[in-house]
PDB file of C-alpha atoms and ligand atoms in Angstrom:
ATOM      1  CA  MET A1363     -38.462 -14.744  10.568  1.00  0.00           C
ATOM      2  CA  GLU A1364     -38.668 -16.205   7.065  1.00  0.00           C
ATOM      3  CA  ARG A1365     -35.440 -17.901   6.044  1.00  0.00           C
ATOM      4  CA  SER A1366     -33.383 -15.849   3.575  1.00  0.00           C
ATOM      5  CA  PRO A1367     -32.970 -17.492   0.190  1.00  0.00           C
ATOM      6  CA  VAL A1368     -29.466 -18.932  -0.015  1.00  0.00           C
ATOM      7  CA  ARG A1369     -27.961 -19.983  -3.330  1.00  0.00           C
ATOM      8  CA  ASP A1370     -24.682 -20.428  -5.143  1.00  0.00           C
ATOM      9  CA  ALA A1371     -23.101 -17.116  -6.078  1.00  0.00           C
ATOM     10  CA  THR A1372     -22.728 -16.373  -9.771  1.00  0.00           C
ATOM     11  CA  ALA A1373     -20.477 -13.923 -11.581  1.00  0.00           C
ATOM     12  CA  ALA A1374     -23.299 -11.380 -11.341  1.00  0.00           C
ATOM     13  CA  ASP A1375     -23.038 -11.421  -7.516  1.00  0.00           C
ATOM     14  CA  LEU A1376     -19.322 -10.748  -7.255  1.00  0.00           C
ATOM     15  CA  ALA A1377     -19.592  -6.959  -7.072  1.00  0.00           C
ATOM     16  CA  ALA A1378     -21.999  -7.255  -4.141  1.00  0.00           C
ATOM     17  CA  VAL A1379     -19.804  -9.856  -2.442  1.00  0.00           C
ATOM     18  CA  ALA A1380     -16.763  -7.611  -2.872  1.00  0.00           C
ATOM     19  CA  ALA A1381     -18.671  -4.626  -1.435  1.00  0.00           C
ATOM     20  CA  VAL A1382     -19.785  -6.525   1.680  1.00  0.00           C
ATOM     21  CA  TYR A1383     -16.227  -7.714   2.286  1.00  0.00           C
ATOM     22  CA  GLU A1384     -14.679  -4.306   1.635  1.00  0.00           C
ATOM     23  CA  HIS A1385     -16.911  -2.747   4.275  1.00  0.00           C
ATOM     24  CA  GLU A1386     -15.667  -5.227   6.874  1.00  0.00           C
ATOM     25  CA  ALA A1387     -12.040  -4.802   5.776  1.00  0.00           C
ATOM     26  CA  LEU A1388     -12.287  -1.026   6.168  1.00  0.00           C
ATOM     27  CA  HIS A1389     -14.423  -0.861   9.313  1.00  0.00           C
ATOM     28  CA  GLY A1390     -14.279  -4.167  11.190  1.00  0.00           C
ATOM     29  CA  ILE A1391     -11.844  -6.660  12.666  1.00  0.00           C
ATOM     30  CA  ALA A1392     -13.483  -9.847  11.325  1.00  0.00           C
ATOM     31  CA  THR A1393     -10.947  -9.816   8.516  1.00  0.00           C
ATOM     32  CA  PHE A1394      -7.319  -8.793   8.909  1.00  0.00           C
ATOM     33  CA  ASP A1395      -7.351  -7.351   5.389  1.00  0.00           C
ATOM     34  CA  ALA A1396      -7.089  -3.562   5.457  1.00  0.00           C
ATOM     35  CA  GLU A1397      -8.837  -3.098   2.133  1.00  0.00           C
ATOM     36  CA  GLY A1398     -11.232  -5.003  -0.094  1.00  0.00           C
ATOM     37  CA  ARG A1399     -10.446  -7.743  -2.597  1.00  0.00           C
ATOM     38  CA  THR A1400     -11.110  -7.642  -6.315  1.00  0.00           C
ATOM     39  CA  GLU A1401     -13.994  -9.366  -8.034  1.00  0.00           C
ATOM     40  CA  ASP A1402     -11.387 -11.645  -9.630  1.00  0.00           C
ATOM     41  CA  PHE A1403     -10.323 -12.765  -6.160  1.00  0.00           C
ATOM     42  CA  TRP A1404     -13.920 -13.689  -5.334  1.00  0.00           C
ATOM     43  CA  ALA A1405     -14.382 -15.366  -8.710  1.00  0.00           C
ATOM     44  CA  GLN A1406     -11.718 -17.875  -7.631  1.00  0.00           C
ATOM     45  CA  LYS A1407     -14.000 -18.890  -4.745  1.00  0.00           C
ATOM     46  CA  LEU A1408     -17.004 -19.697  -6.952  1.00  0.00           C
ATOM     47  CA  GLY A1409     -18.064 -23.302  -6.514  1.00  0.00           C
ATOM     48  CA  GLY A1410     -15.862 -23.666  -3.412  1.00  0.00           C
ATOM     49  CA  PRO A1411     -18.735 -23.284  -2.525  1.00  0.00           C
ATOM     50  CA  LEU A1412     -19.413 -19.534  -2.378  1.00  0.00           C
ATOM     51  CA  LEU A1413     -23.010 -18.943  -1.287  1.00  0.00           C
ATOM     52  CA  VAL A1414     -24.996 -15.717  -1.118  1.00  0.00           C
ATOM     53  CA  ALA A1415     -28.111 -14.836   0.882  1.00  0.00           C
ATOM     54  CA  GLU A1416     -30.671 -12.441  -0.483  1.00  0.00           C
ATOM     55  CA  VAL A1417     -32.816 -10.084   1.538  1.00  0.00           C
ATOM     56  CA  ALA A1418     -35.478  -8.155  -0.372  1.00  0.00           C
ATOM     57  CA  GLY A1419     -33.922  -9.254  -3.641  1.00  0.00           C
ATOM     58  CA  SER A1420     -30.381  -8.029  -2.931  1.00  0.00           C
ATOM     59  CA  VAL A1421     -27.277  -9.824  -1.753  1.00  0.00           C
ATOM     60  CA  ALA A1422     -27.095  -9.250   2.013  1.00  0.00           C
ATOM     61  CA  GLY A1423     -24.170 -11.516   2.739  1.00  0.00           C
ATOM     62  CA  PHE A1424     -22.116 -14.480   1.727  1.00  0.00           C
ATOM     63  CA  ALA A1425     -20.365 -17.528   3.115  1.00  0.00           C
ATOM     64  CA  TYR A1426     -17.678 -19.644   1.586  1.00  0.00           C
ATOM     65  CA  ALA A1427     -15.316 -22.510   2.190  1.00  0.00           C
ATOM     66  CA  SER A1428     -11.693 -22.502   1.240  1.00  0.00           C
ATOM     67  CA  THR A1429      -8.664 -24.749   1.454  1.00  0.00           C
ATOM     68  CA  TYR A1430      -7.250 -24.763   4.978  1.00  0.00           C
ATOM     69  CA  ARG A1431      -3.721 -25.685   3.892  1.00  0.00           C
ATOM     70  CA  PRO A1432      -2.626 -26.954   0.501  1.00  0.00           C
ATOM     71  CA  ARG A1433      -0.943 -30.220   1.531  1.00  0.00           C
ATOM     72  CA  PRO A1434      -2.954 -33.323   0.586  1.00  0.00           C
ATOM     73  CA  ALA A1435      -3.510 -34.640   4.106  1.00  0.00           C
ATOM     74  CA  TYR A1436      -5.709 -31.545   4.655  1.00  0.00           C
ATOM     75  CA  ASP A1437      -7.953 -32.348   1.668  1.00  0.00           C
ATOM     76  CA  ARG A1438     -11.040 -33.132   3.758  1.00  0.00           C
ATOM     77  CA  THR A1439     -10.679 -30.033   5.946  1.00  0.00           C
ATOM     78  CA  ARG A1440     -12.068 -26.634   4.969  1.00  0.00           C
ATOM     79  CA  GLU A1441     -11.922 -23.191   6.524  1.00  0.00           C
ATOM     80  CA  VAL A1442     -15.296 -21.438   6.504  1.00  0.00           C
ATOM     81  CA  SER A1443     -16.105 -17.727   6.592  1.00  0.00           C
ATOM     82  CA  VAL A1444     -19.229 -15.587   6.567  1.00  0.00           C
ATOM     83  CA  TYR A1445     -19.795 -11.847   6.083  1.00  0.00           C
ATOM     84  CA  LEU A1446     -23.016  -9.864   6.110  1.00  0.00           C
ATOM     85  CA  ALA A1447     -23.816  -6.290   5.197  1.00  0.00           C
ATOM     86  CA  ALA A1448     -24.099  -4.232   8.387  1.00  0.00           C
ATOM     87  CA  ASP A1449     -27.859  -3.764   8.045  1.00  0.00           C
ATOM     88  CA  ALA A1450     -28.474  -7.506   7.545  1.00  0.00           C
ATOM     89  CA  ARG A1451     -26.925  -8.697  10.814  1.00  0.00           C
ATOM     90  CA  GLY A1452     -28.782 -10.180  13.764  1.00  0.00           C
ATOM     91  CA  GLN A1453     -31.727 -11.450  11.692  1.00  0.00           C
ATOM     92  CA  GLY A1454     -30.764 -15.068  11.110  1.00  0.00           C
ATOM     93  CA  VAL A1455     -29.102 -14.512   7.730  1.00  0.00           C
ATOM     94  CA  GLY A1456     -25.781 -15.877   8.998  1.00  0.00           C
ATOM     95  CA  ARG A1457     -27.601 -18.926  10.297  1.00  0.00           C
ATOM     96  CA  ALA A1458     -29.294 -19.518   6.919  1.00  0.00           C
ATOM     97  CA  LEU A1459     -25.960 -19.273   5.089  1.00  0.00           C
ATOM     98  CA  TYR A1460     -24.160 -21.630   7.466  1.00  0.00           C
ATOM     99  CA  ALA A1461     -26.977 -24.191   7.438  1.00  0.00           C
ATOM    100  CA  GLU A1462     -26.578 -24.520   3.688  1.00  0.00           C
ATOM    101  CA  LEU A1463     -22.781 -24.214   3.605  1.00  0.00           C
ATOM    102  CA  LEU A1464     -22.156 -26.884   6.239  1.00  0.00           C
ATOM    103  CA  ASP A1465     -24.723 -29.160   4.637  1.00  0.00           C
ATOM    104  CA  ARG A1466     -22.929 -28.848   1.309  1.00  0.00           C
ATOM    105  CA  LEU A1467     -19.573 -29.611   2.908  1.00  0.00           C
ATOM    106  CA  ARG A1468     -20.942 -32.615   4.784  1.00  0.00           C
ATOM    107  CA  THR A1469     -22.566 -33.984   1.634  1.00  0.00           C
ATOM    108  CA  GLY A1470     -19.364 -33.382  -0.270  1.00  0.00           C
ATOM    109  CA  GLY A1471     -17.318 -35.520   2.125  1.00  0.00           C
ATOM    110  CA  VAL A1472     -15.592 -32.781   4.106  1.00  0.00           C
ATOM    111  CA  HIS A1473     -14.709 -34.114   7.546  1.00  0.00           C
ATOM    112  CA  THR A1474     -13.702 -31.002   9.480  1.00  0.00           C
ATOM    113  CA  ALA A1475     -14.704 -27.350   9.181  1.00  0.00           C
ATOM    114  CA  LEU A1476     -12.539 -24.742  10.867  1.00  0.00           C
ATOM    115  CA  ALA A1477     -13.291 -21.132  11.655  1.00  0.00           C
ATOM    116  CA  VAL A1478     -10.718 -18.573  12.714  1.00  0.00           C
ATOM    117  CA  ILE A1479     -12.483 -15.802  14.617  1.00  0.00           C
ATOM    118  CA  ALA A1480     -10.859 -12.475  15.489  1.00  0.00           C
ATOM    119  CA  LEU A1481     -11.939 -11.660  19.027  1.00  0.00           C
ATOM    120  CA  PRO A1482     -14.129 -10.330  20.454  1.00  0.00           C
ATOM    121  CA  ASN A1483     -16.979 -11.280  18.120  1.00  0.00           C
ATOM    122  CA  GLU A1484     -19.889 -12.546  20.161  1.00  0.00           C
ATOM    123  CA  ALA A1485     -22.257 -12.883  17.198  1.00  0.00           C
ATOM    124  CA  SER A1486     -19.766 -15.022  15.300  1.00  0.00           C
ATOM    125  CA  VAL A1487     -18.895 -17.180  18.317  1.00  0.00           C
ATOM    126  CA  ARG A1488     -22.591 -17.791  19.006  1.00  0.00           C
ATOM    127  CA  LEU A1489     -23.298 -18.521  15.369  1.00  0.00           C
ATOM    128  CA  HIS A1490     -20.491 -21.068  15.159  1.00  0.00           C
ATOM    129  CA  GLU A1491     -21.245 -22.714  18.492  1.00  0.00           C
ATOM    130  CA  SER A1492     -24.905 -23.073  17.547  1.00  0.00           C
ATOM    131  CA  PHE A1493     -23.711 -25.257  14.645  1.00  0.00           C
ATOM    132  CA  GLY A1494     -21.626 -27.414  16.963  1.00  0.00           C
ATOM    133  CA  PHE A1495     -18.272 -25.700  16.539  1.00  0.00           C
ATOM    134  CA  VAL A1496     -16.036 -26.105  19.599  1.00  0.00           C
ATOM    135  CA  HIS A1497     -13.342 -23.666  20.701  1.00  0.00           C
ATOM    136  CA  ARG A1498      -9.923 -25.277  20.308  1.00  0.00           C
ATOM    137  CA  GLY A1499      -7.710 -22.422  21.406  1.00  0.00           C
ATOM    138  CA  THR A1500      -6.834 -18.777  21.084  1.00  0.00           C
ATOM    139  CA  ILE A1501      -3.624 -17.222  19.929  1.00  0.00           C
ATOM    140  CA  ARG A1502      -2.872 -13.889  21.534  1.00  0.00           C
ATOM    141  CA  GLU A1503      -2.061 -10.601  19.848  1.00  0.00           C
ATOM    142  CA  VAL A1504      -1.474 -11.882  16.325  1.00  0.00           C
ATOM    143  CA  GLY A1505      -3.300  -9.090  14.520  1.00  0.00           C
ATOM    144  CA  TRP A1506      -2.675  -5.341  14.669  1.00  0.00           C
ATOM    145  CA  LYS A1507      -5.584  -3.296  13.371  1.00  0.00           C
ATOM    146  CA  PHE A1508      -7.092   0.069  14.277  1.00  0.00           C
ATOM    147  CA  GLY A1509      -4.265   0.713  16.739  1.00  0.00           C
ATOM    148  CA  HIS A1510      -4.517  -2.358  18.926  1.00  0.00           C
ATOM    149  CA  TRP A1511      -3.598  -6.029  19.125  1.00  0.00           C
ATOM    150  CA  ILE A1512      -6.227  -8.619  18.290  1.00  0.00           C
ATOM    151  CA  ASP A1513      -6.445 -12.283  19.331  1.00  0.00           C
ATOM    152  CA  THR A1514      -7.781 -15.019  17.058  1.00  0.00           C
ATOM    153  CA  GLY A1515      -9.638 -18.093  18.227  1.00  0.00           C
ATOM    154  CA  PHE A1516      -9.914 -21.421  16.440  1.00  0.00           C
ATOM    155  CA  TRP A1517     -13.266 -23.198  16.313  1.00  0.00           C
ATOM    156  CA  GLN A1518     -13.775 -26.658  14.838  1.00  0.00           C
ATOM    157  CA  VAL A1519     -16.686 -28.905  13.976  1.00  0.00           C
ATOM    158  CA  THR A1520     -16.493 -32.513  12.824  1.00  0.00           C
ATOM    159  CA  LEU A1521     -19.040 -32.944  10.062  1.00  0.00           C
TER     160      LEU A1521
HETATM  161  C1  COA B1154     -21.068 -12.835  12.575  1.00  0.00           C
HETATM  162  C2  COA B1154     -22.245 -12.779  11.612  1.00  0.00           C
HETATM  163  C3  COA B1154     -21.946 -13.583  10.356  1.00  0.00           C
HETATM  164  C4  COA B1154     -23.443 -13.453  12.346  1.00  0.00           C
HETATM  165  O1  COA B1154     -24.540 -13.531  11.464  1.00  0.00           O
HETATM  166  P1  COA B1154     -25.946 -12.940  11.900  1.00  0.00           P
HETATM  167  O2  COA B1154     -26.931 -13.184  10.817  1.00  0.00           O
HETATM  168  O3  COA B1154     -25.737 -11.539  12.344  1.00  0.00           O
HETATM  169  O4  COA B1154     -26.285 -13.844  13.118  1.00  0.00           O
HETATM  170  P2  COA B1154     -27.649 -14.570  13.371  1.00  0.00           P
HETATM  171  O5  COA B1154     -28.761 -13.559  13.381  1.00  0.00           O
HETATM  172  O6  COA B1154     -27.772 -15.751  12.452  1.00  0.00           O
HETATM  173  O7  COA B1154     -27.435 -15.062  14.883  1.00  0.00           O
HETATM  174  C5  COA B1154     -26.498 -16.054  15.221  1.00  0.00           C
HETATM  175  C6  COA B1154     -26.310 -16.075  16.736  1.00  0.00           C
HETATM  176  O8  COA B1154     -25.582 -14.906  17.141  1.00  0.00           O
HETATM  177  C7  COA B1154     -26.352 -14.124  18.059  1.00  0.00           C
HETATM  178  N1  COA B1154     -26.103 -12.734  17.733  1.00  0.00           N
HETATM  179  C8  COA B1154     -26.404 -12.107  16.573  1.00  0.00           C
HETATM  180  N2  COA B1154     -25.976 -10.830  16.624  1.00  0.00           N
HETATM  181  C9  COA B1154     -25.406 -10.682  17.841  1.00  0.00           C
HETATM  182  C10 COA B1154     -24.755  -9.583  18.482  1.00  0.00           C
HETATM  183  N3  COA B1154     -24.617  -8.407  17.872  1.00  0.00           N
HETATM  184  N4  COA B1154     -24.246  -9.789  19.723  1.00  0.00           N
HETATM  185  C11 COA B1154     -24.361 -10.984  20.327  1.00  0.00           C
HETATM  186  N5  COA B1154     -24.961 -12.060  19.770  1.00  0.00           N
HETATM  187  C12 COA B1154     -25.470 -11.905  18.546  1.00  0.00           C
HETATM  188  C13 COA B1154     -27.784 -14.540  17.825  1.00  0.00           C
HETATM  189  O9  COA B1154     -28.587 -14.327  18.980  1.00  0.00           O
HETATM  190  C14 COA B1154     -27.608 -16.000  17.543  1.00  0.00           C
HETATM  191  O10 COA B1154     -27.333 -16.680  18.744  1.00  0.00           O
HETATM  192  P3  COA B1154     -28.077 -18.014  19.174  1.00  0.00           P
HETATM  193  O11 COA B1154     -27.606 -19.063  18.197  1.00  0.00           O
HETATM  194  O12 COA B1154     -27.579 -18.236  20.553  1.00  0.00           O
HETATM  195  O13 COA B1154     -29.550 -17.711  19.025  1.00  0.00           O
HETATM  196  C15 COA B1154     -22.621 -11.330  11.209  1.00  0.00           C
HETATM  197  O14 COA B1154     -22.992 -10.612  12.332  1.00  0.00           O
HETATM  198  C16 COA B1154     -21.510 -10.614  10.464  1.00  0.00           C
HETATM  199  O15 COA B1154     -21.416 -10.686   9.265  1.00  0.00           O
HETATM  200  N6  COA B1154     -20.652  -9.886  11.205  1.00  0.00           N
HETATM  201  C17 COA B1154     -19.524  -9.172  10.595  1.00  0.00           C
HETATM  202  C18 COA B1154     -18.533 -10.113   9.903  1.00  0.00           C
HETATM  203  C19 COA B1154     -18.112 -11.239  10.804  1.00  0.00           C
HETATM  204  O16 COA B1154     -17.902 -11.059  12.000  1.00  0.00           O
HETATM  205  N7  COA B1154     -17.988 -12.421  10.210  1.00  0.00           N
HETATM  206  C20 COA B1154     -17.542 -13.610  10.916  1.00  0.00           C
HETATM  207  C21 COA B1154     -16.074 -13.794  10.712  1.00  0.00           C
HETATM  208  S1  COA B1154     -15.463 -15.143  11.711  1.00  0.00           S
END
């Protein structure tokens, strides 16, 4: 399949980014938020980087990097996340976003990327492992959503 165009998000994309995330917050376990976040919240992520992928001219998903922990020894570590609209999954869009995101981080001097994956999430685990992420452990029953406990796994790649 043709690679989806991936680019830096702009202010004009924030409504679409917020809508993709809200859908997952309301219907999925990939985020432990129970509702969406405001466009202002996503505006804070611009340049972090916050990347969007387009399919047929519309934003089909996004990926971003954020501070893992604020203390200075963590400065060259980032936590990465990716969310796609339900109808854009399983077509390589996640792969296109991560290829660009991880490249940007590597070029920018980031040493370690971390992903925290609520389990089970086979698509996410496969996506991360295909980029060299390694499972470093799972913490049991830390999230309660939709009436059951959820584990989270930590995956890490050295860039
Ligand atoms: C997880 C997610 C980002 C993956 O992106 P995607 O574009 O759907 O995945 P891709 O098409 O790039 O495929 C990536 C890998 O996952 C596999 N995969 C995709 N969908 C799958 C599914 N439903 N079940 C199992 N494996 C799947 C692909 O075969 C591919 O594996 P490979 O590298 O061994 O070939 C996307 O499905 C999504 O947004 N899900 C909801 C939000 C979420 O879970 N975000 C991650 C938070 S940690």
